[in-house]
mmCIF file of C-alpha atoms and ligand atoms in Angstrom:
data_model
loop_
_atom_site.group_PDB
_atom_site.id
_atom_site.type_symbol
_atom_site.label_atom_id
_atom_site.label_comp_id
_atom_site.label_asym_id
_atom_site.label_seq_id
_atom_site.Cartn_x
_atom_site.Cartn_y
_atom_site.Cartn_z
ATOM 1 C CA UNK A 1 -56.657 36.163 -11.145
ATOM 2 C CA UNK A 2 -55.740 34.960 -7.975
ATOM 3 C CA UNK A 3 -55.915 31.234 -8.988
ATOM 4 C CA UNK A 4 -53.721 31.931 -11.891
ATOM 5 C CA UNK A 5 -50.906 33.644 -9.506
ATOM 6 C CA UNK A 6 -51.270 30.756 -7.038
ATOM 7 C CA UNK A 7 -50.756 28.148 -10.205
ATOM 8 C CA UNK A 8 -47.709 30.455 -11.267
ATOM 9 C CA UNK A 9 -45.919 30.522 -7.959
ATOM 10 C CA UNK A 10 -46.699 26.758 -7.561
ATOM 11 C CA UNK A 11 -45.229 25.942 -10.932
ATOM 12 C CA UNK A 12 -42.129 28.288 -9.917
ATOM 13 C CA UNK A 13 -41.723 25.971 -6.885
ATOM 14 C CA UNK A 14 -41.639 22.860 -8.437
ATOM 15 C CA UNK A 15 -39.396 23.959 -11.495
ATOM 16 C CA UNK A 16 -36.887 25.308 -9.094
ATOM 17 C CA UNK A 17 -37.035 22.348 -6.742
ATOM 18 C CA UNK A 18 -36.471 20.253 -9.982
ATOM 19 C CA UNK A 19 -33.526 22.202 -11.240
ATOM 20 C CA UNK A 20 -31.848 21.997 -7.679
ATOM 21 C CA UNK A 21 -32.290 18.080 -7.634
ATOM 22 C CA UNK A 22 -31.053 18.352 -10.872
ATOM 23 C CA UNK A 23 -27.924 20.185 -9.993
ATOM 24 C CA UNK A 24 -27.407 18.233 -6.975
ATOM 25 C CA UNK A 25 -27.434 14.782 -8.815
ATOM 26 C CA UNK A 26 -25.124 16.121 -11.323
ATOM 27 C CA UNK A 27 -22.586 16.830 -8.545
ATOM 28 C CA UNK A 28 -22.850 13.684 -6.814
ATOM 29 C CA UNK A 29 -23.075 11.528 -9.969
ATOM 30 C CA UNK A 30 -20.141 12.499 -11.843
ATOM 31 C CA UNK A 31 -17.626 10.467 -13.440
ATOM 32 C CA UNK A 32 -14.892 8.536 -11.989
ATOM 33 C CA UNK A 33 -11.294 7.365 -13.039
ATOM 34 C CA UNK A 34 -9.057 5.207 -11.051
ATOM 35 C CA UNK A 35 -4.941 4.320 -11.983
ATOM 36 C CA UNK A 36 -2.991 1.929 -9.895
ATOM 37 C CA UNK A 37 0.935 1.011 -10.500
ATOM 38 C CA UNK A 38 2.738 -1.578 -8.814
ATOM 39 C CA UNK A 39 6.518 -0.220 -9.805
ATOM 40 C CA UNK A 40 8.350 0.813 -12.846
ATOM 41 C CA UNK A 41 11.643 -0.812 -13.798
ATOM 42 C CA UNK A 42 13.673 -2.505 -15.905
ATOM 43 C CA UNK A 43 11.116 -5.680 -16.302
ATOM 44 C CA UNK A 44 12.807 -7.589 -19.258
ATOM 45 C CA UNK A 45 9.603 -8.787 -21.546
ATOM 46 C CA UNK A 46 11.775 -11.837 -22.870
ATOM 47 C CA UNK A 47 13.119 -13.201 -19.569
ATOM 48 C CA UNK A 48 9.423 -12.871 -17.766
ATOM 49 C CA UNK A 49 7.405 -16.092 -18.549
ATOM 50 C CA UNK A 50 3.969 -15.896 -19.483
ATOM 51 C CA UNK A 51 2.656 -17.608 -16.205
ATOM 52 C CA UNK A 52 4.403 -14.745 -14.069
ATOM 53 C CA UNK A 53 3.346 -12.041 -16.303
ATOM 54 C CA UNK A 54 -0.419 -13.606 -16.087
ATOM 55 C CA UNK A 55 0.005 -13.628 -12.231
ATOM 56 C CA UNK A 56 0.504 -10.188 -12.136
ATOM 57 C CA UNK A 57 -2.128 -9.076 -14.560
ATOM 58 C CA UNK A 58 -4.611 -11.016 -12.569
ATOM 59 C CA UNK A 59 -3.653 -9.336 -9.295
ATOM 60 C CA UNK A 60 -3.688 -5.838 -11.072
ATOM 61 C CA UNK A 61 -6.910 -6.609 -12.601
ATOM 62 C CA UNK A 62 -8.462 -7.734 -9.187
ATOM 63 C CA UNK A 63 -7.160 -4.606 -7.368
ATOM 64 C CA UNK A 64 -8.789 -2.385 -10.179
ATOM 65 C CA UNK A 65 -11.996 -4.225 -9.755
ATOM 66 C CA UNK A 66 -12.197 -3.725 -6.156
ATOM 67 C CA UNK A 67 -11.189 -0.010 -6.638
ATOM 68 C CA UNK A 68 -13.589 0.432 -9.125
ATOM 69 C CA UNK A 69 -16.621 -1.186 -7.347
ATOM 70 C CA UNK A 70 -15.968 1.581 -4.622
ATOM 71 C CA UNK A 71 -15.975 4.610 -7.102
ATOM 72 C CA UNK A 72 -18.873 3.315 -9.346
ATOM 73 C CA UNK A 73 -21.194 3.144 -6.088
ATOM 74 C CA UNK A 74 -20.220 6.473 -5.020
ATOM 75 C CA UNK A 75 -17.482 5.769 -2.639
ATOM 76 C CA UNK A 76 -14.587 8.251 -2.043
ATOM 77 C CA UNK A 77 -11.303 8.444 -4.047
ATOM 78 C CA UNK A 78 -9.779 8.289 -0.772
ATOM 79 C CA UNK A 79 -11.408 4.882 0.037
ATOM 80 C CA UNK A 80 -10.769 3.618 -3.524
ATOM 81 C CA UNK A 81 -6.987 4.522 -3.128
ATOM 82 C CA UNK A 82 -6.383 2.930 0.279
ATOM 83 C CA UNK A 83 -8.294 -0.190 -0.622
ATOM 84 C CA UNK A 84 -6.105 -0.581 -4.034
ATOM 85 C CA UNK A 85 -2.874 0.044 -2.247
ATOM 86 C CA UNK A 86 -3.943 -2.277 1.121
ATOM 87 C CA UNK A 87 -4.608 -4.996 -1.686
ATOM 88 C CA UNK A 88 -1.034 -4.591 -3.318
ATOM 89 C CA UNK A 89 0.692 -4.477 0.163
ATOM 90 C CA UNK A 90 -0.804 -7.819 1.077
ATOM 91 C CA UNK A 91 0.343 -9.202 -2.190
ATOM 92 C CA UNK A 92 3.896 -10.775 -2.313
ATOM 93 C CA UNK A 93 4.231 -9.757 -6.127
ATOM 94 C CA UNK A 94 4.739 -6.406 -5.293
ATOM 95 C CA UNK A 95 7.578 -4.211 -3.215
ATOM 96 C CA UNK A 96 5.299 -2.994 -0.378
ATOM 97 C CA UNK A 97 3.826 -4.491 2.649
ATOM 98 C CA UNK A 98 4.226 -8.315 2.398
ATOM 99 C CA UNK A 99 6.910 -8.688 -0.417
ATOM 100 C CA UNK A 100 8.951 -5.513 0.383
ATOM 101 C CA UNK A 101 12.486 -5.612 -0.511
ATOM 102 C CA UNK A 102 15.353 -5.949 2.179
ATOM 103 C CA UNK A 103 17.797 -3.067 3.298
ATOM 104 C CA UNK A 104 21.584 -3.559 3.533
ATOM 105 C CA UNK A 105 21.148 -5.406 6.761
ATOM 106 C CA UNK A 106 18.801 -7.598 5.690
ATOM 107 C CA UNK A 107 15.728 -5.757 7.011
ATOM 108 C CA UNK A 108 12.511 -4.439 5.656
ATOM 109 C CA UNK A 109 11.887 -0.976 6.148
ATOM 110 C CA UNK A 110 8.467 0.388 4.651
ATOM 111 C CA UNK A 111 7.154 3.850 3.635
ATOM 112 C CA UNK A 112 3.533 5.059 2.574
ATOM 113 C CA UNK A 113 1.730 8.331 2.030
ATOM 114 C CA UNK A 114 -1.666 9.181 1.113
ATOM 115 C CA UNK A 115 -3.349 12.782 0.301
ATOM 116 C CA UNK A 116 -6.804 13.764 0.066
ATOM 117 C CA UNK A 117 -7.201 16.572 -2.757
ATOM 118 C CA UNK A 118 -10.259 17.880 -1.548
ATOM 119 C CA UNK A 119 -8.912 19.323 1.846
ATOM 120 C CA UNK A 120 -5.135 19.255 0.874
ATOM 121 C CA UNK A 121 -4.596 16.994 4.215
ATOM 122 C CA UNK A 122 -1.965 14.357 4.026
ATOM 123 C CA UNK A 123 -0.528 11.663 5.957
ATOM 124 C CA UNK A 124 2.326 9.414 5.842
ATOM 125 C CA UNK A 125 4.993 6.861 7.666
ATOM 126 C CA UNK A 126 8.583 6.139 7.133
ATOM 127 C CA UNK A 127 10.753 2.970 8.043
ATOM 128 C CA UNK A 128 8.386 0.848 9.945
ATOM 129 C CA UNK A 129 8.947 -2.682 10.198
ATOM 130 C CA UNK A 130 5.970 -3.898 11.922
ATOM 131 C CA UNK A 131 2.725 -2.349 10.509
ATOM 132 C CA UNK A 132 1.043 -4.968 8.143
ATOM 133 C CA UNK A 133 -0.547 -2.166 6.142
ATOM 134 C CA UNK A 134 2.007 0.993 6.362
ATOM 135 C CA UNK A 135 -0.691 2.994 3.938
ATOM 136 C CA UNK A 136 -3.457 2.340 6.864
ATOM 137 C CA UNK A 137 -0.972 4.167 9.335
ATOM 138 C CA UNK A 138 -0.233 6.880 6.919
ATOM 139 C CA UNK A 139 -4.227 7.520 6.591
ATOM 140 C CA UNK A 140 -4.630 7.180 10.454
ATOM 141 C CA UNK A 141 -1.737 9.883 10.549
ATOM 142 C CA UNK A 142 -3.885 12.024 8.274
ATOM 143 C CA UNK A 143 -7.162 11.554 10.070
ATOM 144 C CA UNK A 144 -6.235 11.206 13.652
ATOM 145 C CA UNK A 145 -3.319 13.448 14.304
ATOM 146 C CA UNK A 146 -2.478 17.089 13.570
ATOM 147 C CA UNK A 147 0.885 15.909 11.849
ATOM 148 C CA UNK A 148 1.734 14.635 8.149
ATOM 149 C CA UNK A 149 4.536 12.155 9.091
ATOM 150 C CA UNK A 150 5.417 9.847 11.704
ATOM 151 C CA UNK A 151 8.516 7.606 11.368
ATOM 152 C CA UNK A 152 10.009 4.617 13.148
ATOM 153 C CA UNK A 153 8.951 3.543 16.336
ATOM 154 C CA UNK A 154 6.800 6.437 16.988
ATOM 155 C CA UNK A 155 4.758 5.417 14.006
ATOM 156 C CA UNK A 156 4.702 1.825 14.842
ATOM 157 C CA UNK A 157 3.453 2.726 18.577
ATOM 158 C CA UNK A 158 0.692 5.227 17.101
ATOM 159 C CA UNK A 159 -0.700 2.426 14.654
ATOM 160 C CA UNK A 160 -0.701 -0.248 17.329
ATOM 161 C CA UNK A 161 -2.845 2.290 19.279
ATOM 162 C CA UNK A 162 -4.995 3.061 16.466
ATOM 163 C CA UNK A 163 -5.983 -0.546 16.392
ATOM 164 C CA UNK A 164 -3.960 -1.593 13.364
ATOM 165 C CA UNK A 165 -2.731 -4.933 12.501
ATOM 166 C CA UNK A 166 1.134 -5.222 13.930
ATOM 167 C CA UNK A 167 3.244 -8.401 12.774
ATOM 168 C CA UNK A 168 6.387 -9.715 13.467
ATOM 169 C CA UNK A 169 8.792 -8.365 11.443
ATOM 170 C CA UNK A 170 9.223 -11.907 9.556
ATOM 171 C CA UNK A 171 5.789 -11.642 8.332
ATOM 172 C CA UNK A 172 7.415 -9.522 5.559
ATOM 173 C CA UNK A 173 10.258 -12.143 4.611
ATOM 174 C CA UNK A 174 9.614 -13.299 0.966
ATOM 175 C CA UNK A 175 11.866 -15.904 -0.771
ATOM 176 C CA UNK A 176 12.423 -13.840 -4.043
ATOM 177 C CA UNK A 177 13.065 -10.562 -2.343
ATOM 178 C CA UNK A 178 15.797 -12.460 0.076
ATOM 179 C CA UNK A 179 17.278 -13.935 -3.166
ATOM 180 C CA UNK A 180 17.539 -10.292 -5.064
ATOM 181 C CA UNK A 181 18.933 -9.177 -1.614
ATOM 182 C CA UNK A 182 21.944 -11.801 -1.633
ATOM 183 C CA UNK A 183 22.312 -11.042 -5.314
ATOM 184 C CA UNK A 184 22.714 -7.651 -4.985
ATOM 185 C CA UNK A 185 24.962 -7.805 -2.005
ATOM 186 C CA UNK A 186 27.206 -9.946 -3.546
ATOM 187 C CA UNK A 187 27.630 -7.496 -6.632
ATOM 188 C CA UNK A 188 27.627 -4.617 -4.251
ATOM 189 C CA UNK A 189 25.342 -2.838 -6.342
ATOM 190 C CA UNK A 190 23.307 -0.643 -3.766
ATOM 191 C CA UNK A 191 19.711 0.337 -4.694
ATOM 192 C CA UNK A 192 19.804 -1.262 -8.144
ATOM 193 C CA UNK A 193 16.354 -2.854 -7.635
ATOM 194 C CA UNK A 194 13.293 -1.145 -6.679
ATOM 195 C CA UNK A 195 9.512 -1.057 -7.119
ATOM 196 C CA UNK A 196 6.524 0.511 -5.423
ATOM 197 C CA UNK A 197 2.609 0.070 -5.544
ATOM 198 C CA UNK A 198 0.424 3.709 -5.901
ATOM 199 C CA UNK A 199 -3.106 4.691 -6.947
ATOM 200 C CA UNK A 200 -4.877 7.924 -7.593
ATOM 201 C CA UNK A 201 -8.564 8.416 -8.426
ATOM 202 C CA UNK A 202 -11.085 10.960 -8.974
ATOM 203 C CA UNK A 203 -14.529 9.963 -7.470
ATOM 204 C CA UNK A 204 -18.027 10.968 -8.374
ATOM 205 C CA UNK A 205 -18.230 13.800 -6.047
ATOM 206 C CA UNK A 206 -15.302 15.416 -7.741
ATOM 207 C CA UNK A 207 -12.705 14.989 -5.451
ATOM 208 C CA UNK A 208 -9.101 13.574 -6.091
ATOM 209 C CA UNK A 209 -6.640 11.440 -3.929
ATOM 210 C CA UNK A 210 -3.537 9.596 -4.395
ATOM 211 C CA UNK A 211 -1.204 7.171 -2.337
ATOM 212 C CA UNK A 212 1.814 5.471 -2.545
ATOM 213 C CA UNK A 213 3.463 2.427 -0.377
ATOM 214 C CA UNK A 214 6.884 1.115 -0.767
ATOM 215 C CA UNK A 215 9.724 -1.373 0.534
ATOM 216 C CA UNK A 216 12.062 1.541 -0.906
ATOM 217 C CA UNK A 217 15.041 0.213 -2.937
ATOM 218 C CA UNK A 218 16.876 -3.355 -2.263
ATOM 219 C CA UNK A 219 20.238 -2.897 -0.148
ATOM 220 C CA UNK A 220 19.333 0.656 0.428
ATOM 221 C CA UNK A 221 21.419 2.249 3.418
ATOM 222 C CA UNK A 222 19.786 1.488 6.682
ATOM 223 C CA UNK A 223 17.454 4.687 7.519
ATOM 224 C CA UNK A 224 17.410 5.765 4.267
ATOM 225 C CA UNK A 225 13.930 7.119 2.919
ATOM 226 C CA UNK A 226 12.754 7.671 -0.674
ATOM 227 C CA UNK A 227 10.050 9.612 -2.127
ATOM 228 C CA UNK A 228 7.280 7.593 -1.412
ATOM 229 C CA UNK A 229 6.440 8.941 2.187
ATOM 230 C CA UNK A 230 7.379 12.513 0.871
ATOM 231 C CA UNK A 231 4.284 14.718 0.322
ATOM 232 C CA UNK A 232 4.932 16.641 -3.083
ATOM 233 C CA UNK A 233 7.758 13.958 -4.045
ATOM 234 C CA UNK A 234 6.115 10.732 -4.329
ATOM 235 C CA UNK A 235 2.318 11.634 -3.552
ATOM 236 C CA UNK A 236 0.657 14.670 -4.400
ATOM 237 C CA UNK A 237 -3.395 15.562 -4.592
ATOM 238 C CA UNK A 238 -5.015 18.678 -5.143
ATOM 239 C CA UNK A 239 -8.664 19.005 -6.395
ATOM 240 C CA UNK A 240 -7.285 22.072 -8.411
ATOM 241 C CA UNK A 241 -5.353 20.046 -10.577
ATOM 242 C CA UNK A 242 -4.493 16.476 -10.166
ATOM 243 C CA UNK A 243 -3.500 13.571 -8.286
ATOM 244 C CA UNK A 244 -0.109 11.671 -8.561
ATOM 245 C CA UNK A 245 1.631 8.764 -7.298
ATOM 246 C CA UNK A 246 5.161 8.005 -8.418
ATOM 247 C CA UNK A 247 7.503 4.948 -8.899
ATOM 248 C CA UNK A 248 11.559 5.350 -9.372
ATOM 249 C CA UNK A 249 14.695 6.200 -8.122
ATOM 250 C CA UNK A 250 13.590 8.139 -4.972
ATOM 251 C CA UNK A 251 16.446 10.599 -4.481
ATOM 252 C CA UNK A 252 15.592 12.197 -8.088
ATOM 253 C CA UNK A 253 11.843 12.138 -7.404
ATOM 254 C CA UNK A 254 12.500 14.056 -3.924
ATOM 255 C CA UNK A 255 15.038 16.740 -5.547
ATOM 256 C CA UNK A 256 12.559 17.463 -8.297
ATOM 257 C CA UNK A 257 9.453 17.471 -6.067
ATOM 258 C CA UNK A 258 7.826 15.400 -8.980
ATOM 259 C CA UNK A 259 4.314 14.840 -7.807
ATOM 260 C CA UNK A 260 3.837 18.225 -6.788
ATOM 261 C CA UNK A 261 5.722 19.683 -9.940
ATOM 262 C CA UNK A 262 3.026 18.020 -12.139
ATOM 263 C CA UNK A 263 0.295 19.697 -10.570
ATOM 264 C CA UNK A 264 1.898 22.921 -10.284
ATOM 265 C CA UNK A 265 2.847 22.906 -14.246
ATOM 266 C CA UNK A 266 -0.903 22.400 -14.594
ATOM 267 C CA UNK A 267 -2.049 24.984 -12.184
ATOM 268 C CA UNK A 268 0.527 27.861 -13.188
ATOM 269 C CA UNK A 269 1.833 27.099 -16.861
ATOM 270 C CA UNK A 270 -1.710 25.503 -17.972
ATOM 271 C CA UNK A 271 -0.332 22.358 -19.110
ATOM 272 C CA UNK A 272 -2.339 19.161 -19.856
ATOM 273 C CA UNK A 273 -1.843 16.328 -17.410
ATOM 274 C CA UNK A 274 -0.302 14.540 -20.237
ATOM 275 C CA UNK A 275 2.031 17.448 -21.268
ATOM 276 C CA UNK A 276 3.158 17.773 -17.747
ATOM 277 C CA UNK A 277 3.690 14.270 -16.910
ATOM 278 C CA UNK A 278 5.375 13.980 -20.581
ATOM 279 C CA UNK A 279 7.581 16.762 -19.624
ATOM 280 C CA UNK A 280 8.753 15.511 -16.261
ATOM 281 C CA UNK A 281 9.095 11.726 -16.782
ATOM 282 C CA UNK A 282 10.253 11.394 -20.132
ATOM 283 C CA UNK A 283 12.328 14.735 -20.571
ATOM 284 C CA UNK A 284 13.429 16.207 -17.165
ATOM 285 C CA UNK A 285 14.121 12.918 -15.150
ATOM 286 C CA UNK A 286 15.027 11.141 -18.500
ATOM 287 C CA UNK A 287 18.034 13.685 -18.650
ATOM 288 C CA UNK A 288 19.086 13.247 -15.312
ATOM 289 C CA UNK A 289 19.067 9.402 -15.901
ATOM 290 C CA UNK A 290 16.411 9.164 -13.152
ATOM 291 C CA UNK A 291 14.458 5.781 -13.839
ATOM 292 C CA UNK A 292 10.806 5.896 -12.936
ATOM 293 C CA UNK A 293 7.278 6.792 -13.913
ATOM 294 C CA UNK A 294 4.196 8.454 -12.568
ATOM 295 C CA UNK A 295 0.501 7.911 -12.590
ATOM 296 C CA UNK A 296 -1.951 10.747 -12.261
ATOM 297 C CA UNK A 297 -5.640 11.495 -12.869
ATOM 298 C CA UNK A 298 -6.917 15.207 -13.319
ATOM 299 C CA UNK A 299 -10.041 16.793 -11.945
ATOM 300 C CA UNK A 300 -11.919 16.144 -15.204
ATOM 301 C CA UNK A 301 -11.012 12.373 -14.966
ATOM 302 C CA UNK A 302 -8.199 12.458 -17.745
ATOM 303 C CA UNK A 303 -5.266 10.170 -16.776
ATOM 304 C CA UNK A 304 -1.800 9.498 -17.479
ATOM 305 C CA UNK A 305 0.556 6.449 -16.905
ATOM 306 C CA UNK A 306 4.104 7.528 -17.994
ATOM 307 C CA UNK A 307 7.181 5.804 -17.282
ATOM 308 C CA UNK A 308 10.753 6.162 -19.123
ATOM 309 C CA UNK A 309 11.690 2.350 -18.056
ATOM 310 C CA UNK A 310 10.949 -0.713 -20.021
ATOM 311 C CA UNK A 311 7.868 -1.389 -17.983
ATOM 312 C CA UNK A 312 5.614 -0.408 -15.287
ATOM 313 C CA UNK A 313 2.808 -2.746 -13.873
ATOM 314 C CA UNK A 314 -0.242 -0.456 -14.256
ATOM 315 C CA UNK A 315 -3.993 -0.521 -14.745
ATOM 316 C CA UNK A 316 -6.519 1.991 -15.327
ATOM 317 C CA UNK A 317 -10.639 2.212 -15.482
ATOM 318 C CA UNK A 318 -13.213 4.943 -16.076
ATOM 319 C CA UNK A 319 -16.614 5.471 -15.591
ATOM 320 C CA UNK A 320 -16.746 5.561 -19.644
ATOM 321 C CA UNK A 321 -15.821 1.828 -19.520
ATOM 322 C CA UNK A 322 -12.337 2.350 -20.572
ATOM 323 C CA UNK A 323 -9.887 -0.012 -18.876
ATOM 324 C CA UNK A 324 -7.080 -2.193 -18.895
ATOM 325 C CA UNK A 325 -3.828 -3.790 -17.075
ATOM 326 C CA UNK A 326 -0.194 -3.633 -18.723
ATOM 327 C CA UNK A 327 3.234 -4.084 -17.752
ATOM 328 C CA UNK A 328 5.351 -3.291 -20.882
ATOM 329 C CA UNK A 329 5.671 -0.521 -23.266
ATOM 330 C CA UNK A 330 3.616 -2.252 -25.809
ATOM 331 C CA UNK A 331 0.354 -0.080 -25.204
ATOM 332 C CA UNK A 332 -0.397 3.348 -25.725
ATOM 333 C CA UNK A 333 -2.597 4.551 -23.200
HETATM 334 N N1 LIG B 20 10.396 5.592 -5.108
HETATM 335 C C1 LIG B 20 10.931 4.274 -4.176
HETATM 336 C C2 LIG B 20 11.871 4.717 -3.274
HETATM 337 O O1 LIG B 20 12.760 5.533 -3.852
HETATM 338 C C3 LIG B 20 11.369 3.179 -4.788
HETATM 339 C C4 LIG B 20 10.351 2.727 -6.332
HETATM 340 O O2 LIG B 20 9.167 3.336 -6.525
HETATM 341 O O3 LIG B 20 10.853 1.696 -6.973
HETATM 342 O O4 LIG B 20 12.040 4.424 -2.386
#
């Protein structure tokens, strides 16, 4: 009798230990999803040589592969987002970091932000000229200050003190951005050309994160700040709903609080991610003639890549093996 009781207790103990281990592994080895963008705009398919399109797609693929590697191996959404954005900032192809556009005075003024959906912490920098990777400064603001947004010299001094790489403003010069600056200047078409980079991810621990980095709009007024460093406008992440990064005409995205609104529609109106993104981008923004798009991931790993322009540099990868990189409207995700 005593023996049977002991055996029963032992069996119960082993069973409970195993089921706890099972729950734990279920929690830490979940699904992951990564989405990235390199800006939305009127990208003319007929005017873009195949060799240039290839260059963009190859870079997007490289970025996606690096972010996916982090997520696949149990890394955090925050690290994957940071890595992807840093890589795009280092590429002259995109309007962020190296490759940022020029303002009306021929100066690069950059903005970036990042948000952790697990605790709603966020960090951002705006109007910086010497920080090689503004997204790293945004993350440092989130992790090493009690603040959310630092701007201009204060942000630059902070980044320097954090040991981040500081460069001469000439580092950001690229011939192609200078040419479009001169073109826009001659036509006096303020803010016509834009672009931005961003990433959003769900990691295997069930956490969401999003980030955005930009040079803003070509020939923008000095001091102008768009939606990209504004939490809720250009970037938002909340484990309860979704993680969003935006690109487009920033003034509209600020007024419509686009990134936050997509999550709010899911949280308060029970819309799916796709329904919320479609309503905001294809209906609300479109009616306002506000160009742009969003990339987003929800807490189940569903994603949306939605834009109302002719193209958006974009990519996605999921733990189910679903992945792709695209530029034009020819692919329905
Ligand atoms: N949203 C950015 C800004 O307004 C530009 C862009 O994404 O194209 O600064």
